[in-house]
PDB file of C-alpha atoms in Angstrom:
ATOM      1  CA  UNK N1422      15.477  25.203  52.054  1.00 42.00           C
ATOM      2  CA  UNK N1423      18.766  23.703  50.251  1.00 43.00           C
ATOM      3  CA  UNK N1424      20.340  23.965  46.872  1.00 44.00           C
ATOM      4  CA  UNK N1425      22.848  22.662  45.243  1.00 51.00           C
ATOM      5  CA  UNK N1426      26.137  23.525  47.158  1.00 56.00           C
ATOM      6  CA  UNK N1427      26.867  26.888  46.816  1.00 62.00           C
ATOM      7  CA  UNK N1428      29.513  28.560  44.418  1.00 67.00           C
ATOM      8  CA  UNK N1429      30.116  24.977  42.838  1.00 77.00           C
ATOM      9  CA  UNK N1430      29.864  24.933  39.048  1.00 87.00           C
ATOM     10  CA  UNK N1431      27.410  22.625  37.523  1.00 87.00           C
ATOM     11  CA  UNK N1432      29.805  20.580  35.891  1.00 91.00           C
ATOM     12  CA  UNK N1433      31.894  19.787  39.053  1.00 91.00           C
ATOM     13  CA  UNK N1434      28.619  19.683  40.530  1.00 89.00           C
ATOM     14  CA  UNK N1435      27.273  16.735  37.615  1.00 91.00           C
ATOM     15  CA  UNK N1436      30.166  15.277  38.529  1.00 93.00           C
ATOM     16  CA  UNK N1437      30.036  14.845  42.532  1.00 91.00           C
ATOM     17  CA  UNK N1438      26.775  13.558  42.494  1.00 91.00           C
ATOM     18  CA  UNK N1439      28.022  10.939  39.791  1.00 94.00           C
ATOM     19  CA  UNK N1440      31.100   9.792  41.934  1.00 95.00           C
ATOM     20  CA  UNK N1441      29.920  10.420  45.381  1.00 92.00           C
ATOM     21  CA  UNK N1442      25.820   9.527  45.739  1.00 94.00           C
ATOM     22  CA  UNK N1443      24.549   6.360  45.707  1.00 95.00           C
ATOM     23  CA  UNK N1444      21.350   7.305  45.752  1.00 95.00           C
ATOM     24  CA  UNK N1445      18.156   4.470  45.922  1.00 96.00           C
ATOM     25  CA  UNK N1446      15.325   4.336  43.850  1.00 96.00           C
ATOM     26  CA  UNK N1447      13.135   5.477  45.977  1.00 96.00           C
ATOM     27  CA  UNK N1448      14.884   8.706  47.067  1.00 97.00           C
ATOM     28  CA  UNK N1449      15.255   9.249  43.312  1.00 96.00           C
ATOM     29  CA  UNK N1450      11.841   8.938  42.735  1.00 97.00           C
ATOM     30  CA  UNK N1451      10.819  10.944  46.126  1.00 96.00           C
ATOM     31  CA  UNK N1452      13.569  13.663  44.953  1.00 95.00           C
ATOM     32  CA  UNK N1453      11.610  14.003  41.498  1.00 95.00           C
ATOM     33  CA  UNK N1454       7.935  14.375  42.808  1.00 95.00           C
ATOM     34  CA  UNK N1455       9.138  16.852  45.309  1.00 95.00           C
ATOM     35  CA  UNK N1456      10.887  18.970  42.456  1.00 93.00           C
ATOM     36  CA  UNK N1457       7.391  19.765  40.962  1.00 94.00           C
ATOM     37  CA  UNK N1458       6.398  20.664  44.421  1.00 94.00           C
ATOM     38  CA  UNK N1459       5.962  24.663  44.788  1.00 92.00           C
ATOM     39  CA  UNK N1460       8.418  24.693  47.461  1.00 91.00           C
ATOM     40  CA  UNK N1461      11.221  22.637  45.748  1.00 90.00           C
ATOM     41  CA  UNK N1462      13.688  24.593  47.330  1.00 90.00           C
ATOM     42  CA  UNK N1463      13.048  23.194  50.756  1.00 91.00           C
ATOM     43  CA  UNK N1464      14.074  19.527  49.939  1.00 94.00           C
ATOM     44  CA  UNK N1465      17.694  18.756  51.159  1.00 95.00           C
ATOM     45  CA  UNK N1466      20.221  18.198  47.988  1.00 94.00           C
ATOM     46  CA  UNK N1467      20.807  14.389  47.293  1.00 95.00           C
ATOM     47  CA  UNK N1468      24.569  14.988  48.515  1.00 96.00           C
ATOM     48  CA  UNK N1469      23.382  16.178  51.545  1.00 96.00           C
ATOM     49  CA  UNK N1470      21.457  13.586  52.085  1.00 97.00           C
ATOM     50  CA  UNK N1471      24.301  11.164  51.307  1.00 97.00           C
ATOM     51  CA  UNK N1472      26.107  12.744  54.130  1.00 97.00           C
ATOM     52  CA  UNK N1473      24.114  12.545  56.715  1.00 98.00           C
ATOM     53  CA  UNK N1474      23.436   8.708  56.254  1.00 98.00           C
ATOM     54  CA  UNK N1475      26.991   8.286  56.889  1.00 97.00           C
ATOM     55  CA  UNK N1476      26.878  10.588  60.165  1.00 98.00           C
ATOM     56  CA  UNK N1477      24.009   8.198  61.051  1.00 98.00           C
ATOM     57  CA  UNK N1478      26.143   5.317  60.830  1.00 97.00           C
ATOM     58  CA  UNK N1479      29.486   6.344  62.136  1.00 96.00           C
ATOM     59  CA  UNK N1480      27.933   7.989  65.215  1.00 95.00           C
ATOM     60  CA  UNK N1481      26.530   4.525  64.903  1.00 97.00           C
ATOM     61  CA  UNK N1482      23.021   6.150  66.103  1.00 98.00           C
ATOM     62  CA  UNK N1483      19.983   4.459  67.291  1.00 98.00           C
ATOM     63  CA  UNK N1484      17.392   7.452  68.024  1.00 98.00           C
ATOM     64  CA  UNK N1485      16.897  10.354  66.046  1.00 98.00           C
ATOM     65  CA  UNK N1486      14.863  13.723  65.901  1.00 98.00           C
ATOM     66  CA  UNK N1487      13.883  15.462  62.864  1.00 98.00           C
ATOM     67  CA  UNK N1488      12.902  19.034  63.173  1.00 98.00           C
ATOM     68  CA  UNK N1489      11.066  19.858  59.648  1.00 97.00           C
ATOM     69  CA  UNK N1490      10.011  16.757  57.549  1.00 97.00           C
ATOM     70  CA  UNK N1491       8.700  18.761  54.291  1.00 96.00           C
ATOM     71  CA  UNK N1492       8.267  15.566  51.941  1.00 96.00           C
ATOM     72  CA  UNK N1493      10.394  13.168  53.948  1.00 97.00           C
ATOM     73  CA  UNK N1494      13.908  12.807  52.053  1.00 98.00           C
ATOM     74  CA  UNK N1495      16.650  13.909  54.935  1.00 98.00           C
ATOM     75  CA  UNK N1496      14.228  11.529  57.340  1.00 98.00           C
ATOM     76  CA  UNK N1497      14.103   8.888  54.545  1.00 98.00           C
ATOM     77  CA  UNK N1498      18.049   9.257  54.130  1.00 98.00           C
ATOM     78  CA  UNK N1499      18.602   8.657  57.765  1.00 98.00           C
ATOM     79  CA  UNK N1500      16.144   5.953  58.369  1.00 98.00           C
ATOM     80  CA  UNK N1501      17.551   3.961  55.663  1.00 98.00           C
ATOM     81  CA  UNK N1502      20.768   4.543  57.362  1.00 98.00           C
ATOM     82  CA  UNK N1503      19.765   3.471  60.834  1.00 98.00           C
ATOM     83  CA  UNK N1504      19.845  -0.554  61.890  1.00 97.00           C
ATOM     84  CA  UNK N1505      16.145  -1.971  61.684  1.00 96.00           C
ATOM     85  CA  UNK N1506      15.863  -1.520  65.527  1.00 97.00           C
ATOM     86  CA  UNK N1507      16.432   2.315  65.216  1.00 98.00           C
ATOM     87  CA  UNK N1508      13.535   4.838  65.997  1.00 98.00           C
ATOM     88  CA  UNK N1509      13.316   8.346  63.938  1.00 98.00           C
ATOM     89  CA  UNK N1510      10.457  11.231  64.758  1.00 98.00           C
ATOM     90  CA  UNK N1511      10.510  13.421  62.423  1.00 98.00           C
ATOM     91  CA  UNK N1512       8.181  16.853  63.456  1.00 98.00           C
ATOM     92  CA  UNK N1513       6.297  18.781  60.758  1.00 97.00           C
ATOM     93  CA  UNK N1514       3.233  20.519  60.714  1.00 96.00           C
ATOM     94  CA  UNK N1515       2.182  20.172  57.640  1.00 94.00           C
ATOM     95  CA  UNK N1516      -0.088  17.006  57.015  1.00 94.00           C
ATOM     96  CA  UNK N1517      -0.038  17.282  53.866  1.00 94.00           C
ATOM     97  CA  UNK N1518       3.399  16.914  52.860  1.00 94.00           C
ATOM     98  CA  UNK N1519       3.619  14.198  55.821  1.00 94.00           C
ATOM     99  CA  UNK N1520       1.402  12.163  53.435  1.00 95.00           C
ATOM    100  CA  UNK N1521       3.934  12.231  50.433  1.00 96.00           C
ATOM    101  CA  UNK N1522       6.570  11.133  53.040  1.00 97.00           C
ATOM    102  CA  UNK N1523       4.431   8.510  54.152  1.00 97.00           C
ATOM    103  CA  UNK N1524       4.045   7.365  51.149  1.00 97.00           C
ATOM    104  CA  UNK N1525       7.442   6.795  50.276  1.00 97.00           C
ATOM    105  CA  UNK N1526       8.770   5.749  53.741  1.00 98.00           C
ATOM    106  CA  UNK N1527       6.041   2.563  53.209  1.00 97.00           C
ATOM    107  CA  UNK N1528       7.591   2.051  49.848  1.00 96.00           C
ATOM    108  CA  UNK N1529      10.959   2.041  50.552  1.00 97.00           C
ATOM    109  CA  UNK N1530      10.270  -0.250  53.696  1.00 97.00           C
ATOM    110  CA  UNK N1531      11.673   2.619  56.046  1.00 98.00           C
ATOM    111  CA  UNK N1532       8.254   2.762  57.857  1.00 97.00           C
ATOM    112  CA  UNK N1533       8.859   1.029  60.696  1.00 97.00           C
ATOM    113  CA  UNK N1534      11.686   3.004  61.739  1.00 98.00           C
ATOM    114  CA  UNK N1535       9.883   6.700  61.352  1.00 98.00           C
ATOM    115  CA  UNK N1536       6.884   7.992  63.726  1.00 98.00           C
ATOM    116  CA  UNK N1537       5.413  11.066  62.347  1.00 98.00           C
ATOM    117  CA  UNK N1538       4.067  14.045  64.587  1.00 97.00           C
ATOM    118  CA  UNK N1539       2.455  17.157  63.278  1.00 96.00           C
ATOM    119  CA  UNK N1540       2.182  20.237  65.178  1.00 96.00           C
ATOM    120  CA  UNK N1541       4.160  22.865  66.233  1.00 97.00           C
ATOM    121  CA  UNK N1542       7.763  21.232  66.672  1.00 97.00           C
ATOM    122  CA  UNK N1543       8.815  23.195  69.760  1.00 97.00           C
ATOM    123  CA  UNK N1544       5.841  22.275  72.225  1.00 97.00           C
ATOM    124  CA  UNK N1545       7.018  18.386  70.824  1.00 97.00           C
ATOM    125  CA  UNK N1546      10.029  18.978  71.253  1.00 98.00           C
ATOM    126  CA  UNK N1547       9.389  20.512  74.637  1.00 97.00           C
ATOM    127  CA  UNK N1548       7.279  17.375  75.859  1.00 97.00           C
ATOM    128  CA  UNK N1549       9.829  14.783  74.646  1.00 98.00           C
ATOM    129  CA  UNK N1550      11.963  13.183  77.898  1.00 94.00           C
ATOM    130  CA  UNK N1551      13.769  10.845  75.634  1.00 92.00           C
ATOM    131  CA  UNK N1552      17.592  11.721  74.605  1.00 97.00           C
ATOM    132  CA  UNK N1553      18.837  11.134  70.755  1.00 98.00           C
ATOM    133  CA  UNK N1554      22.321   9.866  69.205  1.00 98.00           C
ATOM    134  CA  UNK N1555      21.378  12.243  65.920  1.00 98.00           C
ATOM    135  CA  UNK N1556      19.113  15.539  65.787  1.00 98.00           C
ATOM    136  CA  UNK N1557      18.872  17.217  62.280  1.00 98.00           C
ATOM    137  CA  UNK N1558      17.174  20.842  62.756  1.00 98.00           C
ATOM    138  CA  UNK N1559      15.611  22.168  59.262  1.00 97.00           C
ATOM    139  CA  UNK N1560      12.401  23.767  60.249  1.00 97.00           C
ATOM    140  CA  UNK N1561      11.318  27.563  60.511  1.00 96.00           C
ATOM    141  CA  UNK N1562      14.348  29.684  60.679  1.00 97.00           C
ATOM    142  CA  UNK N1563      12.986  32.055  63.530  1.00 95.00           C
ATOM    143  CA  UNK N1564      13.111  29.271  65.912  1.00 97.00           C
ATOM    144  CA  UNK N1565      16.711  28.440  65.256  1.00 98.00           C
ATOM    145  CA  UNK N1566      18.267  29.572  68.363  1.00 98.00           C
ATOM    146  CA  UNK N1567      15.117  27.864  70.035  1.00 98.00           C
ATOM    147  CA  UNK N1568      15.663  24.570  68.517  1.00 98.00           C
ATOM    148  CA  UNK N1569      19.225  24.184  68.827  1.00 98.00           C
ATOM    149  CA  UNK N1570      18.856  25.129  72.830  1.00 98.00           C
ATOM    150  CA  UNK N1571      16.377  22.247  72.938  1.00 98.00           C
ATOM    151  CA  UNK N1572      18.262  20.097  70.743  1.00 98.00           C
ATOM    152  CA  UNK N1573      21.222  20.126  73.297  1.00 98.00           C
ATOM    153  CA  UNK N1574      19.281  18.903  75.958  1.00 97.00           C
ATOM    154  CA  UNK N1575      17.729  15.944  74.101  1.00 98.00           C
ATOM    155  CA  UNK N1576      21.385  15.084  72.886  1.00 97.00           C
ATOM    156  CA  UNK N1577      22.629  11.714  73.966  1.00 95.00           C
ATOM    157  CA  UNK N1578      26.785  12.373  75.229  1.00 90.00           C
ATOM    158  CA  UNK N1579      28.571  11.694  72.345  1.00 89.00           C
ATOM    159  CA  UNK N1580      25.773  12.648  70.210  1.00 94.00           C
ATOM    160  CA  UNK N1581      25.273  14.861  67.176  1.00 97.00           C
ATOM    161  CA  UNK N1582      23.350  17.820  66.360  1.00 98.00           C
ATOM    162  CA  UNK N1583      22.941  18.709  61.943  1.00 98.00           C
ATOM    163  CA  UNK N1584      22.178  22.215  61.277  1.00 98.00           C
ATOM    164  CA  UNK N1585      20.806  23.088  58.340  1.00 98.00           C
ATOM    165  CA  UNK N1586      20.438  26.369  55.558  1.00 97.00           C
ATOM    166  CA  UNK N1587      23.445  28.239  57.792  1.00 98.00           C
ATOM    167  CA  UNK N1588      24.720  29.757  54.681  1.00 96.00           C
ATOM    168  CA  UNK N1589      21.160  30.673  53.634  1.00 95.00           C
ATOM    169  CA  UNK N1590      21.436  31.229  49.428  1.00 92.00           C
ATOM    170  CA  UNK N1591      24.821  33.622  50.794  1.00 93.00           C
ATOM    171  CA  UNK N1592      22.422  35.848  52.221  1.00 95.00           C
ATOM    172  CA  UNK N1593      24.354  35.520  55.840  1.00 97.00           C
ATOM    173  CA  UNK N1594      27.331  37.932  54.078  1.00 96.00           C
ATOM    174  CA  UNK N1595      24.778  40.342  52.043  1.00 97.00           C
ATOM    175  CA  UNK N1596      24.989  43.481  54.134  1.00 95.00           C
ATOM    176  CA  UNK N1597      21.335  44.674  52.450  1.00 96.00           C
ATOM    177  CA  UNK N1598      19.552  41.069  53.881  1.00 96.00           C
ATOM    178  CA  UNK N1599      17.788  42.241  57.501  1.00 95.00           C
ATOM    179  CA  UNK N1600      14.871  40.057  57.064  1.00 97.00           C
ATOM    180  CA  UNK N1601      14.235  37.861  60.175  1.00 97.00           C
ATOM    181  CA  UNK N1602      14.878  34.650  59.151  1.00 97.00           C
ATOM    182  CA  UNK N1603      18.712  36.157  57.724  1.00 97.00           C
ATOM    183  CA  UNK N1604      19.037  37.795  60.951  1.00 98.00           C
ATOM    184  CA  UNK N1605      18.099  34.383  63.195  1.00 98.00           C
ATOM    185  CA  UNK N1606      20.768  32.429  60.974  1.00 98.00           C
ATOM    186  CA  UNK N1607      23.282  34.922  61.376  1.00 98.00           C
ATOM    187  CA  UNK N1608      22.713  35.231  65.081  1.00 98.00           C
ATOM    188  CA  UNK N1609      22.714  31.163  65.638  1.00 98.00           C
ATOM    189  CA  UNK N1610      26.079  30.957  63.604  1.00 98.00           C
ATOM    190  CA  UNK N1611      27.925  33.295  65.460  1.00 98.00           C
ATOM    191  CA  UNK N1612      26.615  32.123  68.882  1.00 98.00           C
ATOM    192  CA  UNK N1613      27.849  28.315  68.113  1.00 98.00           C
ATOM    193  CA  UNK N1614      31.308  29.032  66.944  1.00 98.00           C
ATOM    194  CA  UNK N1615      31.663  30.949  70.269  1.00 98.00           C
ATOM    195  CA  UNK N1616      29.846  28.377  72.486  1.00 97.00           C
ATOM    196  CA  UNK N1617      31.564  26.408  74.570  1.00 96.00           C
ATOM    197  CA  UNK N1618      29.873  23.812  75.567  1.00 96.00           C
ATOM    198  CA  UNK N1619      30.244  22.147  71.838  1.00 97.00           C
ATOM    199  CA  UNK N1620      32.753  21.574  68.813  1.00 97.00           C
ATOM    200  CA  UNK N1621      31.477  22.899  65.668  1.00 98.00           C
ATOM    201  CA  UNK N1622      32.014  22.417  61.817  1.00 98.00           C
ATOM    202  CA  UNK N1623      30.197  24.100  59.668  1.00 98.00           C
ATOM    203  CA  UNK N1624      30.588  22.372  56.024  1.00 97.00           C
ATOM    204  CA  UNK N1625      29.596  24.486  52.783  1.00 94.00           C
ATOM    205  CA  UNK N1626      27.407  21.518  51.495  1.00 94.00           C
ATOM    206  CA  UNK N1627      23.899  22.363  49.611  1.00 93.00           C
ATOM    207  CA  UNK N1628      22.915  25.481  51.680  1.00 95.00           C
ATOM    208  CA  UNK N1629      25.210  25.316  54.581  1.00 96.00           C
ATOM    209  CA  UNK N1630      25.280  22.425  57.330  1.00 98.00           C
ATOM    210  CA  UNK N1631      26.683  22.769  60.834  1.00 98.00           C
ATOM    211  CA  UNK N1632      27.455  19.747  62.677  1.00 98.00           C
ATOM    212  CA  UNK N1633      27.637  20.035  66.370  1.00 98.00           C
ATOM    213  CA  UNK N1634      28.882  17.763  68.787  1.00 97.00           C
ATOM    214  CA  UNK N1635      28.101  18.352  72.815  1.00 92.00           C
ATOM    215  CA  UNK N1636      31.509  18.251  74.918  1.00 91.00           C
ATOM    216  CA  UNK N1637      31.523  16.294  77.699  1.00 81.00           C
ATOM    217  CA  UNK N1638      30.818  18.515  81.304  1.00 73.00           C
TER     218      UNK N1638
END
């Protein structure tokens, strides 16, 4: 799920996209198919994809994992970012919307870069032996604390790990949300900022993005 960042007004808003995004024509065009999608919502906001292209290149990363494809613009984003000998899987379960990112990946001439699983992402992600420079984690928000756990372990040294939705529409400060997927958020956010074993930053873009890095042992 993202939105535009949170508390921002829409002109400031108009006007950080216009100065800040530099964004192709096919992400445009991906970006308004998805928006007549029923689930709109769960597309990452075009400066949030703008951001994490440049985390792909100044971690300058070579291997990444996507946890939650949706229509394929945050794996689209990256891919563009990486050199033409990077790798990106990108896990989804849903075929469906793995064919609309298909389709744009081929158009955009991304393709060759992105390898597409469906199924449940934590038995994947479970499997996998390889390590990654980048790991973006936008998937179902009950998992959370599973996913991240994972997503340390496949982290290259040095690497990066993108969290995303941790502000969650604000509903991480509204006393009346107890819903699971509030309460998973919550707990994930306040066991990073007291975990050790990484530095944290958790930047009030779109819905809420933590970037982790692992410290060295």
């Amino acid at each position: 799920m993202s939105r535009e960042s949170l508390g921002l007004p829409a002109d400031l808003h108009s006007y950080l996209l216009s100065v800040s995004v530099r964004e192709s024509e096919a992400l445009r065009a991906l970006r308004e198919e998805t928006a007549r999608h029923p689930y709109a919502n769960m597309q990452i906001a075009a400066e949030q994809g703008a951001l994490m292209a440049i985390l792909v290149k100044l971690t300058q990363a070579k291997r990444i994992l996507e946890v939650g494809t949706f229509t394929g613009y945050s794996a689209l984003s990256m891919a563009a970012a990486l050199p033409d000998d990077g790798k990106l899987l990108t896990l989804d379960i849903n075929q469906k919307t793995g064919q609309t990112a298909r389709r744009f990946w081929e158009a955009a001439g991304v393709s060759h870069k992105i390898e597409q699983r469906i199924g449940p992402a934590l038995e994947t992600m479970r499997a996998l032996q390889d390590s990654f420079d980048l790991i973006f984690i936008d998937a179902d928000k009950s998992n959370y604390d599973l996913y991240y756990e994972r997503g340390l372990e496949l982290l290259a040294p040095g690497g990066a790990l993108l969290i995303d939705n941790v502000l969650w529409g604000g509903r991480v400060t509204d006393p009346d949300a107890n819903d699971a997927d509030t309460e998973a958020i919550r707990a994930l956010n306040q066991k990073i900022h007291s975990d050790g074993r990484v530095d944290c930053c958790m930047v009030p873009i779109a819905d809420g993005l933590t970037i982790v890095r692992r410290r060295s042992p």
